[in-house]
mmCIF file of C-alpha atoms in Angstrom:
data_model
loop_
_atom_site.group_PDB
_atom_site.id
_atom_site.type_symbol
_atom_site.label_atom_id
_atom_site.label_comp_id
_atom_site.label_asym_id
_atom_site.label_seq_id
_atom_site.Cartn_x
_atom_site.Cartn_y
_atom_site.Cartn_z
ATOM 1 C CA MET A 1 -28.903 40.358 60.077
ATOM 2 C CA ASN A 2 -26.750 43.658 59.359
ATOM 3 C CA THR A 3 -27.083 43.915 55.242
ATOM 4 C CA LYS A 4 -23.903 46.495 55.288
ATOM 5 C CA ILE A 5 -21.792 44.167 56.897
ATOM 6 C CA ASP A 6 -23.111 41.002 55.120
ATOM 7 C CA ILE A 7 -21.498 42.826 52.426
ATOM 8 C CA ILE A 8 -18.400 43.525 53.835
ATOM 9 C CA CYS A 9 -18.633 39.421 54.613
ATOM 10 C CA THR A 10 -19.201 38.634 50.815
ATOM 11 C CA GLY A 11 -15.923 40.587 49.746
ATOM 12 C CA LEU A 12 -13.819 39.627 52.331
ATOM 13 C CA ARG A 13 -14.511 35.788 50.940
ATOM 14 C CA ASP A 14 -13.550 37.097 47.369
ATOM 15 C CA PHE A 15 -10.780 38.439 48.186
ATOM 16 C CA ALA A 16 -9.693 35.123 50.350
ATOM 17 C CA GLN A 17 -10.029 33.483 47.089
ATOM 18 C CA SER A 18 -8.421 35.930 45.076
ATOM 19 C CA LEU A 19 -5.340 35.733 47.831
ATOM 20 C CA LYS A 20 -5.905 32.280 47.504
ATOM 21 C CA ALA A 21 -5.171 32.261 43.328
ATOM 22 C CA GLU A 22 -2.217 34.575 43.255
ATOM 23 C CA ALA A 23 -0.553 32.851 45.700
ATOM 24 C CA LYS A 24 -1.081 29.578 43.974
ATOM 25 C CA HIS A 25 0.265 31.399 40.305
ATOM 26 C CA ASP A 26 3.828 32.734 42.614
ATOM 27 C CA ILE A 27 4.434 29.395 43.809
ATOM 28 C CA ALA A 28 3.991 27.530 40.610
ATOM 29 C CA ASN A 29 6.593 30.087 38.835
ATOM 30 C CA ILE A 30 9.167 29.834 41.407
ATOM 31 C CA LEU A 31 10.732 27.119 39.161
ATOM 32 C CA PRO A 32 11.836 28.672 36.163
ATOM 33 C CA LYS A 33 10.394 27.094 32.731
ATOM 34 C CA GLN A 34 11.852 24.344 30.376
ATOM 35 C CA GLY A 35 13.250 26.127 27.471
ATOM 36 C CA SER A 36 11.444 25.490 23.677
ATOM 37 C CA VAL A 37 13.178 25.818 20.365
ATOM 38 C CA VAL A 38 13.104 28.989 18.888
ATOM 39 C CA PRO A 39 12.396 29.407 15.128
ATOM 40 C CA PRO A 40 15.165 31.092 12.561
ATOM 41 C CA SER A 41 13.729 34.203 11.773
ATOM 42 C CA ARG A 42 13.897 35.807 8.428
ATOM 43 C CA THR A 43 13.472 39.394 6.813
ATOM 44 C CA PRO A 44 12.400 39.202 3.317
ATOM 45 C CA GLY A 45 13.900 41.244 1.057
ATOM 46 C CA SER A 46 16.912 41.924 2.460
ATOM 47 C CA LYS A 47 19.803 41.703 1.024
ATOM 48 C CA SER A 48 22.061 40.434 2.978
ATOM 49 C CA ASN A 49 19.243 37.707 4.373
ATOM 50 C CA ASN A 50 18.980 36.395 0.695
ATOM 51 C CA HIS A 51 22.559 35.906 0.537
ATOM 52 C CA VAL A 52 22.755 34.615 3.610
ATOM 53 C CA SER A 53 19.635 32.368 3.028
ATOM 54 C CA ASN A 54 20.975 30.681 -0.661
ATOM 55 C CA PRO A 55 24.617 29.859 -0.215
ATOM 56 C CA GLU A 56 23.710 27.678 -3.523
ATOM 57 C CA ARG A 57 22.810 30.819 -6.064
ATOM 58 C CA PRO A 58 26.097 31.601 -7.375
ATOM 59 C CA TRP A 59 27.262 28.022 -7.658
ATOM 60 C CA MET A 60 23.899 27.022 -9.030
ATOM 61 C CA LEU A 61 23.562 30.094 -11.647
ATOM 62 C CA ALA A 62 27.590 29.621 -12.876
ATOM 63 C CA GLY A 63 26.563 25.843 -13.386
ATOM 64 C CA GLY A 64 22.972 26.757 -15.158
ATOM 65 C CA ALA A 65 25.174 28.778 -17.704
ATOM 66 C CA ALA A 66 28.689 26.236 -18.448
ATOM 67 C CA LEU A 67 25.555 23.616 -18.856
ATOM 68 C CA VAL A 68 24.126 26.013 -21.017
ATOM 69 C CA ILE A 69 27.273 27.021 -23.325
ATOM 70 C CA GLY A 70 28.342 23.257 -23.359
ATOM 71 C CA ALA A 71 24.709 22.593 -24.398
ATOM 72 C CA ILE A 72 24.839 24.735 -27.287
ATOM 73 C CA GLY A 73 28.588 24.406 -28.323
ATOM 74 C CA ALA A 74 27.737 20.757 -28.312
ATOM 75 C CA ILE A 75 25.367 21.122 -30.821
ATOM 76 C CA SER A 76 27.317 22.806 -33.393
ATOM 77 C CA SER A 77 30.572 22.196 -33.181
ATOM 78 C CA GLY A 78 30.568 18.994 -31.135
ATOM 79 C CA GLY A 79 34.373 19.846 -29.948
ATOM 80 C CA THR A 80 35.342 18.197 -26.427
ATOM 81 C CA TRP A 81 35.455 22.153 -24.997
ATOM 82 C CA SER A 82 32.081 21.601 -25.038
ATOM 83 C CA TYR A 83 31.461 18.536 -23.088
ATOM 84 C CA VAL A 84 34.267 19.434 -20.873
ATOM 85 C CA LEU A 85 32.202 22.961 -19.878
ATOM 86 C CA GLY A 86 28.583 20.896 -19.742
ATOM 87 C CA SER A 87 30.303 18.838 -16.932
ATOM 88 C CA ALA A 88 32.254 21.342 -15.164
ATOM 89 C CA GLY A 89 28.640 23.504 -15.090
ATOM 90 C CA ILE A 90 27.086 19.790 -13.396
ATOM 91 C CA ALA A 91 29.566 19.489 -10.912
ATOM 92 C CA SER A 92 28.857 23.143 -10.300
ATOM 93 C CA ILE A 93 24.832 23.178 -9.778
ATOM 94 C CA ILE A 94 25.777 19.667 -7.666
ATOM 95 C CA TYR A 95 27.954 21.277 -5.319
ATOM 96 C CA GLY A 96 25.773 24.259 -5.185
ATOM 97 C CA GLN A 97 22.955 21.629 -3.601
ATOM 98 C CA THR A 98 25.498 20.404 -1.215
ATOM 99 C CA LYS A 99 25.635 24.190 0.036
ATOM 100 C CA LYS A 100 21.996 24.290 -0.358
ATOM 101 C CA ASN A 101 21.290 21.746 2.285
ATOM 102 C CA GLY A 102 24.242 21.917 4.536
ATOM 103 C CA HIS A 103 22.850 25.836 5.149
ATOM 104 C CA GLU A 104 19.180 24.544 6.051
ATOM 105 C CA ILE A 105 20.639 22.096 8.468
ATOM 106 C CA SER A 106 22.891 24.334 10.057
ATOM 107 C CA VAL A 107 19.917 27.033 10.169
ATOM 108 C CA ASN A 108 16.964 24.713 11.305
ATOM 109 C CA ALA A 109 18.734 22.406 13.730
ATOM 110 C CA ARG A 110 19.248 24.960 16.875
ATOM 111 C CA PRO A 111 19.553 23.266 19.972
ATOM 112 C CA VAL A 112 16.660 23.968 22.721
ATOM 113 C CA ASP A 113 17.814 26.818 25.071
ATOM 114 C CA SER A 114 19.022 25.495 29.010
ATOM 115 C CA THR A 115 17.320 25.651 31.581
ATOM 116 C CA PRO A 116 19.551 26.404 34.965
ATOM 117 C CA GLU A 117 18.988 24.313 37.647
ATOM 118 C CA PRO A 118 17.641 25.955 40.424
ATOM 119 C CA LYS A 119 19.703 26.472 43.518
ATOM 120 C CA SER A 120 17.572 25.624 47.132
ATOM 121 C CA TYR A 121 18.325 28.824 48.723
ATOM 122 C CA GLU A 122 16.842 30.901 45.659
ATOM 123 C CA VAL A 123 13.868 28.747 45.756
ATOM 124 C CA ALA A 124 14.089 28.871 49.572
ATOM 125 C CA GLU A 125 14.201 33.040 49.091
ATOM 126 C CA LYS A 126 11.004 32.794 46.922
ATOM 127 C CA VAL A 127 9.194 30.939 49.323
ATOM 128 C CA ILE A 128 9.349 33.465 52.250
ATOM 129 C CA GLU A 129 8.739 36.021 49.803
ATOM 130 C CA ILE A 130 5.446 34.972 48.570
ATOM 131 C CA ALA A 131 4.548 33.946 52.838
ATOM 132 C CA LYS A 132 5.299 37.536 53.613
ATOM 133 C CA SER A 133 3.492 39.304 51.242
ATOM 134 C CA THR A 134 0.177 37.008 51.449
ATOM 135 C CA GLU A 135 0.084 37.521 55.207
ATOM 136 C CA ALA A 136 0.407 41.166 54.502
ATOM 137 C CA LYS A 137 -1.799 41.758 51.917
ATOM 138 C CA TRP A 138 -4.691 40.319 54.139
ATOM 139 C CA ARG A 139 -4.058 42.086 57.423
ATOM 140 C CA ASP A 140 -4.433 45.199 55.204
ATOM 141 C CA LYS A 141 -7.440 43.896 54.340
ATOM 142 C CA VAL A 142 -8.550 42.858 57.351
ATOM 143 C CA GLU A 143 -8.277 46.470 58.975
ATOM 144 C CA ASP A 144 -10.193 47.903 56.206
ATOM 145 C CA CYS A 145 -12.866 45.820 57.260
ATOM 146 C CA LYS A 146 -12.523 46.139 60.641
ATOM 147 C CA SER A 147 -12.688 49.683 60.475
ATOM 148 C CA SER A 148 -15.805 49.405 57.995
ATOM 149 C CA VAL A 149 -17.507 47.001 60.495
ATOM 150 C CA GLN A 150 -16.912 49.913 63.473
ATOM 151 C CA ARG A 151 -18.229 52.620 61.698
ATOM 152 C CA ILE A 152 -21.442 50.609 61.368
ATOM 153 C CA ILE A 153 -21.870 49.443 64.591
ATOM 154 C CA GLU A 154 -21.340 52.912 66.225
ATOM 155 C CA SER A 155 -23.922 54.895 63.891
ATOM 156 C CA SER A 156 -26.323 51.897 65.186
ATOM 157 C CA SER A 157 -28.832 52.387 67.123
ATOM 158 C CA VAL A 158 -27.896 49.511 69.532
ATOM 159 C CA SER A 159 -27.521 50.737 73.533
ATOM 160 C CA ALA A 160 -23.685 51.985 74.567
ATOM 161 C CA ASP A 161 -23.322 48.964 76.535
ATOM 162 C CA GLU A 162 -24.031 46.851 73.205
ATOM 163 C CA LYS A 163 -22.153 49.228 70.960
ATOM 164 C CA ASP A 164 -19.228 48.800 73.214
ATOM 165 C CA SER A 165 -19.821 44.865 73.070
ATOM 166 C CA LEU A 166 -19.693 44.617 69.716
ATOM 167 C CA LEU A 167 -16.683 47.020 69.036
ATOM 168 C CA SER A 168 -14.905 45.041 71.523
ATOM 169 C CA GLN A 169 -15.188 42.028 68.944
ATOM 170 C CA THR A 170 -13.938 43.568 65.734
ATOM 171 C CA TYR A 171 -10.196 43.916 68.180
ATOM 172 C CA THR A 172 -10.076 40.004 67.293
ATOM 173 C CA THR A 173 -8.456 40.038 64.085
ATOM 174 C CA GLU A 174 -8.696 36.377 62.341
ATOM 175 C CA ARG A 175 -4.212 36.486 60.711
ATOM 176 C CA ILE A 176 -2.375 34.341 58.392
ATOM 177 C CA SER A 177 1.040 32.824 59.643
ATOM 178 C CA ILE A 178 2.201 30.806 57.290
ATOM 179 C CA GLU A 179 4.754 28.086 58.601
ATOM 180 C CA PHE A 180 7.523 27.649 56.352
ATOM 181 C CA GLY A 181 9.989 26.525 57.927
ATOM 182 C CA THR A 182 9.268 22.684 57.218
ATOM 183 C CA TYR A 183 9.321 23.350 53.292
ATOM 184 C CA LEU A 184 12.701 24.902 53.608
ATOM 185 C CA THR A 185 13.977 22.267 55.262
ATOM 186 C CA ARG A 186 13.003 19.991 52.786
ATOM 187 C CA LEU A 187 14.350 21.995 50.321
ATOM 188 C CA GLU A 188 17.957 21.500 51.862
ATOM 189 C CA SER A 189 18.100 17.909 52.240
ATOM 190 C CA ALA A 190 16.134 17.305 48.751
ATOM 191 C CA SER A 191 17.296 16.810 44.823
ATOM 192 C CA VAL A 192 15.867 19.162 42.150
ATOM 193 C CA SER A 193 13.995 16.615 41.089
ATOM 194 C CA SER A 194 11.675 17.096 44.572
ATOM 195 C CA PHE A 195 11.161 20.468 44.291
ATOM 196 C CA PRO A 196 8.014 20.685 42.366
ATOM 197 C CA LEU A 197 6.547 18.128 44.723
ATOM 198 C CA ILE A 198 7.743 19.998 47.722
ATOM 199 C CA LEU A 199 6.537 23.535 45.841
ATOM 200 C CA ALA A 200 3.037 21.771 45.273
ATOM 201 C CA ASP A 201 2.743 20.577 49.138
ATOM 202 C CA TYR A 202 3.471 24.279 49.994
ATOM 203 C CA GLU A 203 0.765 25.175 47.772
ATOM 204 C CA ALA A 204 -1.936 23.447 49.424
ATOM 205 C CA TYR A 205 -0.896 24.107 53.091
ATOM 206 C CA VAL A 206 -1.262 28.195 51.607
ATOM 207 C CA GLY A 207 -4.174 27.442 50.205
ATOM 208 C CA SER A 208 -6.118 25.628 53.068
ATOM 209 C CA LEU A 209 -4.718 28.161 55.176
ATOM 210 C CA ILE A 210 -6.619 31.072 54.174
ATOM 211 C CA GLU A 211 -9.418 29.296 53.443
ATOM 212 C CA LYS A 212 -9.537 28.515 57.224
ATOM 213 C CA VAL A 213 -8.598 32.286 58.628
ATOM 214 C CA ALA A 214 -11.294 33.961 56.059
ATOM 215 C CA LYS A 215 -13.780 31.251 57.397
ATOM 216 C CA ASP A 216 -13.145 32.451 60.866
ATOM 217 C CA GLN A 217 -12.841 36.058 60.433
ATOM 218 C CA ILE A 218 -16.413 36.169 58.636
ATOM 219 C CA ALA A 219 -18.095 34.351 61.049
ATOM 220 C CA ILE A 220 -16.903 36.910 64.092
ATOM 221 C CA TYR A 221 -18.298 39.806 61.740
ATOM 222 C CA ASN A 222 -21.524 37.643 61.045
ATOM 223 C CA SER A 223 -22.167 37.294 64.522
ATOM 224 C CA ILE A 224 -21.830 41.010 65.282
ATOM 225 C CA SER A 225 -24.422 40.701 62.494
ATOM 226 C CA ALA A 226 -27.011 38.950 64.278
ATOM 227 C CA LYS A 227 -26.679 41.539 66.394
ATOM 228 C CA LEU A 228 -27.598 44.641 64.894
#
């Protein structure tokens, strides 16, 4: 066995696994993610934020002051106006508290971001894009491996006839050819709720195809390696 070709085979096997993982990731991200609740952000120390986040403050301060003044007046003179002022202070504090509670509800109860419903043709375009990208990346990698194996054969000590025979074997390159038509038909006729299942089937198909093609290509190079 030729050690250099063995190294090429190992690299090709690793590349196949990486390509499979990349395709899986891309397919999993075809559908938009569900929205999530976004907590409100506040900037500490900002005057405008203090005013917005504390709408009850003016009412609470005014009510507190009125309540204190009314209490003092009631103690010192006992006049009716003292009780009226104190009552007004209490009412102001209560109103300020309702402003605070209402503001907290409006700030904290933010709606979940809506997620647009995916269209079948948009999903189909991405399915095709992933297929073409996967095919191209594998083709480029195999072409690089072919050139490397050919150089190893040409620099070997086998006879000229044996070299020609082995070189001819390198021109057999296993290519990934992804048949996505079936999945496009399913997407077109299915409901949106069925898209995840269809894409899961597509991901499994692409992954198994990558593994098979890689195994067949490596078998060719192992056969060449055994004769060097």
